[in-house]
Amino acid sequence: MKIVTCVAPINMAVIKYCKCPWLIFYILTRCEIFFHCFLGGKRDDDLILPINDSLSASLNTHVMCAKTTIMSSPNLKENKFWLNGKEQTFNSPRLNSCLKAIKDRCDQSLPHLNWSISICSENNFPTAAGLASSAAGYACLVYALAKLYGIEGEISDIARQGSGSACRSIYGGWVQWHKGSSPLGLDSIAQQLFPANHWPEMRILILVVNDTRKKYSSTIAMKRSVDTSTLIHHRANRVVPERIQTLSRAIAEKDFATFAEIAMKDSNQLHAICLDTFPPCVYMNDVSHAIVSVVHAFNEYKNDIKAAYTCDAGSNVCIYLLESEVQDLVSWINYVFPKSADITQQEYYRGLPLEQRNMDKAVFEGLNITPFDVDLLKYIIHTNVGDGPEVLKDEQAHLLDDNGCPKSLHF
Ligand SMILES: Nc1ncnc2c1ncn2[C@@H]1O[C@H](COP(=O)(O)OP(=O)(O)OP(=O)(O)O)[C@@H](O)[C@H]1O
Ligand SMILES: C[C@@](O)(CCOP(=O)(O)OP(=O)(O)O)CC(=O)O
């Protein structure tokens, strides 16, 4: 019997990823015979290839992570998969693509290669709510499979086949996903640009507006965008290449103002594409837009760019800022989005500690900023940039018992 348990980070993109439509991929491969002979009829839906490079930070796994245990045993009758305590079908094309790619790459004489497996995974944050659960989840799955089958070396191309953004969560720190040019996606891989400790002052606040499953998955929305939006192609060809270069330089030089301006503009452009999609896929809501306005007002008040928002495919807003600004910005958020007394501090402030401080009300009155209704924000997660996936050595960490059943089901 073999068993391994790993954790993997979520990542928050500063330059967002957009997927290559099947048609463009087909034209790239040019010839259907080539397509079928060499790719076994695989469409980009299987390979998950992007139309532009993207760049993100992987976040501290001690605050937010996916945790996955995989057991392989001759006693297991069939493959099984549980996510957040619920059994899932093993018949998922993405899960099977990852498993097949890992098995193809490992030593074919391994005795446990043909044994069945049990997979049990848990996210310690909302799943499918636009908080990158698929990135952490598939990175963790592929990393754990690689450990189970003894694979060393590049696996971000395999994680990519689970969920595009998952390839970036294979590495810690600041990570670039190179779109690559190979039709097989062999060079569409992630690369760590800087380790987690490169910019130690960087902090991230995630303002959770909605932690329920989003209306449409990013997979479906992206497909519709590449099929119907013209802006998405302008962005991929004309905007992203320069932004990636400027952003990498800004991170290298720890130039927060440049970093922040690109982050905000890129997020705005992603959501402009969502509106340019037909029919539109709207993710941000009035609260998300109000947070964006607060960040701009904060920067104006500080007479410098001190905070940067970025939103993925959901209404939640992620804010990058330096440690020295965290308390000030949180006091602004507390003023504009008051919470009712029945939500405990523990429920509301999650992750790294936050000191409770409130700004003088007169400041806001002078700025003509008025508070919204209570409880528009569900909670705030305070975190920082962290390392990539890791194996948990402690046997207690396993989510499966000796029979390959989730321990959580015993309670
Ligand atoms: N820990 C996990 N292990 C394996 N698969 C997971 C895990 N967590 C999430 N997933 C898969 O990812 C899907 C959610 O992906 P989706 O892209 O819709 O949401 P998200 O990743 O939370 O949001 P976004 O990508 O927009 O930030 C889940 O339905 C599940 O199939
Ligand atoms: C808006 C994004 O967060 C989209 C993430 O999309 P996914 O990686 O979840 O999509 P699939 O590849 O279809 O699984 C931008 C980003 O993280 O780069």
XYZ file of C-alpha atoms and ligand atoms in Angstrom:
460
model
C 0.000 0.000 0.000
C 1.228 3.512 -0.798
C -0.187 6.724 0.646
C 0.758 10.369 0.293
C -0.754 13.623 1.564
C 0.081 17.052 0.163
C -1.037 20.659 0.417
C -0.996 23.190 -2.430
C -1.598 26.951 -2.614
C -4.195 28.995 -4.419
C -2.739 31.674 -6.651
C -4.033 35.154 -7.448
C -3.301 36.287 -10.985
C -2.079 39.824 -11.554
C -2.108 39.229 -15.320
C -5.037 36.930 -15.982
C -5.124 33.834 -18.133
C -7.497 33.379 -21.065
C -7.960 30.082 -22.821
C -7.248 29.290 -26.453
C -10.451 28.536 -28.366
C -10.613 25.163 -30.002
C -10.815 26.723 -33.476
C -7.526 28.615 -33.103
C -5.878 25.517 -31.707
C -7.153 23.505 -34.660
C -5.763 26.058 -37.134
C -2.439 25.937 -35.290
C -2.250 22.213 -35.785
C -3.379 22.839 -39.415
C -4.108 19.301 -40.485
C -6.718 16.984 -39.143
C -4.627 13.887 -39.841
C -1.819 15.344 -37.785
C -4.370 16.314 -35.155
C -5.735 12.803 -34.810
C -2.490 10.839 -35.256
C -0.355 12.834 -32.893
C -2.852 14.137 -30.385
C -5.157 11.145 -30.331
C -8.016 13.475 -31.239
C -7.411 15.636 -28.186
C -9.013 19.039 -28.315
C -7.681 22.044 -26.451
C -10.491 21.362 -23.978
C -8.255 18.511 -22.836
C -4.906 20.255 -23.179
C -6.034 23.657 -21.818
C -3.805 26.049 -23.726
C -3.850 29.802 -23.101
C -3.805 32.632 -25.646
C -1.570 34.783 -23.454
C 1.048 34.466 -20.733
C -0.186 35.104 -17.203
C 1.509 35.991 -13.918
C 0.417 35.318 -10.353
C 1.532 34.973 -6.764
C 1.011 31.700 -4.916
C -0.432 32.402 -1.475
C 0.508 31.064 1.951
C -0.765 27.483 2.365
C -1.017 27.992 6.135
C -3.926 30.330 5.437
C -5.614 28.865 2.331
C -4.888 25.505 0.749
C -6.150 22.363 -0.882
C -5.122 19.226 0.984
C -5.179 15.892 -0.838
C -4.463 12.322 0.230
C -4.005 9.607 -2.391
C -3.780 5.929 -1.546
C -2.890 3.158 -3.937
C -3.434 -0.425 -2.817
C -3.997 -3.871 -4.371
C -6.963 -4.181 -1.980
C -8.897 -1.275 -3.481
C -11.570 -2.559 -5.843
C -12.045 0.624 -7.869
C -10.851 4.216 -8.182
C -12.678 6.611 -5.841
C -12.636 10.373 -5.325
C -14.063 12.477 -2.491
C -14.055 16.275 -2.457
C -14.957 18.169 0.709
C -16.503 15.027 2.216
C -18.712 14.192 -0.791
C -18.030 11.340 -3.180
C -17.527 12.568 -6.770
C -17.635 10.661 -10.003
C -14.215 9.397 -11.051
C -15.421 9.795 -14.592
C -14.191 13.399 -14.900
C -12.206 14.060 -18.109
C -9.876 16.515 -16.327
C -9.107 14.156 -13.459
C -8.487 11.313 -15.905
C -6.289 13.475 -18.179
C -4.053 14.257 -15.195
C -3.923 10.651 -14.021
C -3.137 9.360 -17.508
C -0.423 11.988 -18.110
C 1.236 11.133 -14.787
C 1.093 7.381 -15.462
C 2.501 7.879 -18.983
C 5.450 9.782 -17.533
C 6.403 7.428 -14.697
C 8.526 4.258 -14.635
C 6.302 1.657 -16.325
C 7.698 -1.177 -14.181
C 6.287 0.255 -10.918
C 4.293 -2.541 -9.232
C 1.566 -0.152 -8.006
C 0.923 1.368 -11.436
C -2.099 -0.873 -12.003
C -3.532 -0.767 -8.492
C -6.702 1.275 -7.942
C -6.495 4.565 -6.066
C -8.567 6.481 -3.528
C -8.337 10.274 -3.602
C -9.662 12.473 -0.825
C -9.335 16.251 -1.005
C -10.468 19.181 1.105
C -10.247 22.929 0.583
C -10.137 25.060 3.715
C -11.904 27.880 1.818
C -14.980 28.089 -0.476
C -14.932 25.822 -3.528
C -15.976 27.124 -6.981
C -16.607 30.637 -5.640
C -13.949 32.419 -7.702
C -11.203 31.902 -5.125
C -9.034 29.623 -7.275
C -10.080 26.303 -5.727
C -9.495 24.519 -9.024
C -5.934 25.912 -9.127
C -5.074 24.670 -5.638
C -7.088 21.466 -6.082
C -5.534 20.264 -9.345
C -2.019 21.407 -8.362
C -2.372 19.365 -5.185
C -3.778 16.360 -7.031
C -1.006 16.321 -9.636
C 1.747 16.995 -7.090
C 0.483 14.143 -4.887
C 0.171 11.791 -7.894
C 3.731 12.691 -8.923
C 4.956 11.784 -5.431
C 2.938 8.546 -5.437
C 4.411 7.440 -8.766
C 7.942 8.769 -8.163
C 8.023 11.494 -10.823
C 10.689 14.181 -10.543
C 10.851 17.210 -12.832
C 8.305 19.318 -14.646
C 4.657 18.609 -13.815
C 3.074 22.035 -14.332
C 2.050 20.986 -17.855
C 0.100 18.118 -16.298
C -1.539 20.293 -13.629
C -2.573 22.613 -16.489
C -4.657 19.769 -17.919
C -6.705 19.752 -14.700
C -7.307 23.500 -14.655
C -5.265 26.088 -16.543
C -4.450 28.231 -13.525
C -3.378 25.113 -11.569
C -0.047 25.054 -13.428
C 0.940 28.272 -11.611
C 0.155 26.734 -8.192
C 2.844 24.071 -8.772
C 5.392 26.724 -7.794
C 5.591 29.094 -4.854
C 6.323 32.814 -4.991
C 5.797 34.817 -8.188
C 5.017 32.604 -11.127
C 4.691 33.135 -14.873
C 2.776 30.734 -17.070
C 4.361 30.806 -20.528
C 1.698 30.209 -23.141
C 4.201 28.303 -25.308
C 3.873 27.539 -28.994
C 3.817 23.735 -29.232
C 0.417 22.387 -30.354
C 0.880 19.609 -27.813
C 1.317 22.163 -25.049
C 4.724 20.764 -24.063
C 6.145 24.269 -23.569
C 2.990 25.701 -22.015
C 4.429 25.529 -18.528
C 4.800 27.611 -15.386
C 8.073 29.037 -14.116
C 8.929 30.603 -10.781
C 10.192 34.153 -11.384
C 10.905 35.011 -7.746
C 10.623 32.962 -4.553
C 8.072 33.766 -1.843
C 10.586 35.690 0.274
C 11.598 38.025 -2.578
C 9.123 40.747 -1.553
C 8.451 39.955 2.108
C 6.378 43.087 2.751
C 3.710 42.102 0.222
C 0.323 41.259 1.752
C -2.987 40.156 0.290
C -6.472 40.887 1.630
C -9.284 38.830 0.180
C -12.651 40.476 0.692
C -15.236 37.727 0.504
C -18.475 39.121 -0.879
C -20.001 35.780 -1.806
C -18.751 32.333 -0.858
C -21.342 30.298 -2.719
C -20.803 28.487 -6.040
C -20.633 31.039 -8.864
C -23.286 31.331 -11.586
C -21.094 30.122 -14.441
C -17.714 28.436 -14.180
C -14.655 30.259 -15.516
C -14.281 27.382 -17.995
C -17.667 28.072 -19.601
C -17.271 31.854 -19.437
C -13.818 31.765 -21.029
C -15.057 29.599 -23.870
C -17.882 32.028 -24.550
C -15.473 34.995 -24.357
C -12.990 33.597 -26.857
C -15.837 32.778 -29.216
C -17.595 36.157 -29.054
C -15.351 38.923 -27.643
C -13.060 40.916 -29.912
C -11.429 42.651 -26.963
C -9.992 39.360 -25.671
C -7.867 38.954 -28.827
C -6.682 42.580 -28.780
C -5.646 42.062 -25.161
C -3.771 38.805 -25.860
C -1.888 40.180 -28.865
C -1.337 43.837 -28.028
C -1.672 44.359 -24.296
C -0.425 41.361 -22.341
C 3.095 40.915 -23.821
C 4.193 44.398 -22.723
C 2.371 44.179 -19.412
C 4.127 40.924 -18.520
C 7.526 42.542 -19.097
C 6.705 45.707 -17.143
C 5.155 43.713 -14.327
C 8.109 41.312 -13.997
C 10.428 44.330 -13.814
C 8.202 45.991 -11.196
C 8.272 42.835 -9.049
C 12.049 42.489 -9.506
C 12.533 46.119 -8.387
C 9.737 45.995 -5.778
C 8.137 48.980 -7.467
C 4.686 48.821 -5.877
C 3.061 51.700 -7.795
C 3.840 50.160 -11.203
C 2.871 46.696 -9.970
C -0.425 48.006 -8.620
C -1.399 50.007 -11.688
C -0.923 46.978 -13.944
C -2.810 44.718 -11.529
C -5.850 47.016 -11.450
C -5.843 47.667 -15.197
C -5.561 43.976 -15.980
C -8.430 43.090 -13.683
C -10.553 45.844 -15.216
C -9.737 44.537 -18.674
C -10.724 40.980 -17.750
C -14.114 42.212 -16.559
C -14.457 44.461 -19.624
C -14.006 41.257 -21.657
C -16.718 39.627 -19.563
C -19.067 42.430 -20.662
C -17.801 42.217 -24.245
C -18.771 38.534 -24.209
C -22.122 37.807 -25.808
C -24.309 37.164 -23.888
C -22.215 38.860 -21.160
C -20.818 36.895 -18.193
C -20.992 39.330 -15.315
C -19.044 38.337 -12.211
C -18.466 41.563 -10.276
C -21.484 42.967 -8.428
C -22.281 46.343 -6.800
C -20.266 45.443 -3.701
C -17.210 44.471 -5.790
C -17.463 47.801 -7.643
C -17.853 49.671 -4.350
C -14.630 48.024 -3.085
C -12.864 49.135 -6.267
C -14.012 52.720 -5.571
C -12.786 52.510 -1.972
C -9.341 51.406 -3.172
C -9.162 54.321 -5.613
C -10.309 56.759 -2.885
C -7.686 55.291 -0.523
C -4.932 55.783 -3.113
C -6.103 59.329 -3.757
C -6.111 60.087 -0.022
C -2.574 58.695 0.266
C -1.527 60.673 -2.806
C 0.192 57.552 -4.102
C -0.817 54.065 -5.236
C -0.800 52.050 -2.030
C -3.310 49.285 -2.791
C -4.341 47.318 -5.879
C -7.545 45.341 -6.414
C -7.922 42.350 -8.661
C -11.031 40.209 -9.232
C -11.279 36.744 -10.757
C -14.393 35.016 -11.999
C -16.529 35.937 -9.002
C -17.644 38.927 -6.956
C -14.866 38.548 -4.354
C -12.061 41.091 -4.449
C -8.398 40.473 -3.760
C -6.259 43.425 -2.706
C -2.471 43.472 -2.980
C -0.774 45.972 -0.652
C 2.322 46.348 1.497
C 2.304 45.352 5.163
C 2.595 48.999 6.249
C -0.787 49.818 4.641
C -2.830 46.849 5.864
C -4.224 48.391 9.043
C -5.151 51.663 7.362
C -6.942 49.977 4.504
C -8.769 47.577 6.837
C -10.011 50.539 8.865
C -11.333 52.119 5.665
C -13.066 48.878 4.745
C -14.518 48.584 8.245
C -15.937 52.078 7.968
C -17.437 51.657 4.482
C -18.640 48.054 4.993
C -19.689 47.791 8.632
C -20.316 44.356 10.119
C -23.088 43.525 12.576
C -22.199 42.652 16.142
C -23.394 39.058 15.832
C -20.499 38.111 13.530
C -17.540 37.319 15.760
C -14.108 38.828 15.113
C -12.817 35.286 14.649
C -15.348 34.561 11.931
C -14.770 37.889 10.224
C -10.979 38.244 10.262
C -9.278 35.106 8.986
C -5.678 34.213 8.244
C -2.755 36.299 9.470
C -3.479 38.446 12.542
C -5.034 41.880 12.039
C -4.795 44.517 14.692
C -8.172 46.182 15.340
C -7.990 49.879 14.678
C -10.628 52.332 13.459
C -9.910 55.535 11.587
C -11.248 58.810 12.827
C -14.776 59.209 11.347
C -14.043 62.856 10.588
C -11.545 61.773 7.944
C -14.266 59.955 5.997
C -16.824 62.697 6.495
C -14.288 65.145 5.070
C -13.789 62.820 2.103
C -17.520 62.492 1.546
C -17.365 58.708 1.923
C -20.521 57.185 3.365
C -20.907 53.698 4.816
C -23.026 51.004 3.129
C -25.524 48.694 4.849
C -24.147 46.188 7.355
C -22.839 42.756 6.409
C -22.250 43.262 2.695
C -18.855 41.664 3.266
C -18.938 38.115 4.613
C -15.362 38.074 5.889
C -11.805 39.191 5.211
C -8.835 36.857 4.675
C -5.397 38.317 5.402
C -2.521 36.427 3.817
C 0.837 36.738 2.080
C 2.891 35.191 -0.702
C 3.923 31.625 0.105
C 5.653 28.489 -1.056
C 4.480 25.844 -3.509
C 2.990 22.426 -2.780
C 4.539 20.182 -0.151
C 4.243 16.676 1.212
C 2.934 16.390 4.778
C 5.125 13.870 6.585
C 2.900 13.425 9.644
C 0.794 10.239 9.299
C -2.029 11.968 11.199
C -2.383 14.336 8.266
C -3.793 11.633 5.964
C -7.423 12.184 5.028
C -7.923 8.461 4.290
C -7.949 5.523 6.700
C -6.123 2.221 6.040
C -9.051 0.965 3.932
C -8.932 4.004 1.654
C -12.104 5.590 3.109
C -12.267 9.252 4.174
C -11.630 9.594 7.905
C -14.225 12.409 7.993
C -16.968 9.881 7.143
C -16.369 8.110 10.489
C -17.923 11.017 12.384
N -9.327 20.189 -3.862
C -9.764 19.893 -5.093
N -9.375 18.742 -5.684
C -9.767 18.437 -6.937
N -10.592 19.224 -7.678
C -11.003 20.380 -7.133
C -10.605 20.779 -5.814
N -11.165 21.967 -5.540
C -11.889 22.316 -6.630
N -11.793 21.373 -7.582
C -12.450 21.350 -8.903
O -12.553 22.676 -9.386
C -13.917 23.038 -9.600
C -14.132 24.515 -9.297
O -13.470 25.240 -10.307
P -13.960 26.674 -10.771
O -12.983 27.169 -11.777
O -15.402 26.604 -11.127
O -13.901 27.535 -9.424
P -12.679 28.222 -8.704
O -11.424 27.546 -9.149
O -12.933 28.214 -7.238
O -12.731 29.706 -9.242
P -11.711 30.520 -10.208
O -10.954 29.531 -11.021
O -12.610 31.363 -11.040
O -10.882 31.319 -9.270
C -14.687 22.131 -8.641
O -16.028 21.972 -9.063
C -13.886 20.837 -8.752
O -14.219 20.142 -9.938
C -10.194 34.500 -13.980
C -9.094 33.481 -13.751
O -9.038 33.176 -12.380
C -9.442 32.248 -14.557
C -9.025 30.950 -13.990
O -9.584 29.957 -14.794
P -9.436 28.408 -14.469
O -8.009 28.025 -14.390
O -10.302 28.045 -13.300
O -10.089 27.828 -15.799
P -9.951 26.373 -16.439
O -8.609 26.286 -17.105
O -11.063 26.250 -17.417
O -10.069 25.401 -15.288
C -7.792 34.107 -14.217
C -6.501 33.469 -13.754
O -6.422 32.875 -12.673
O -5.519 33.627 -14.499
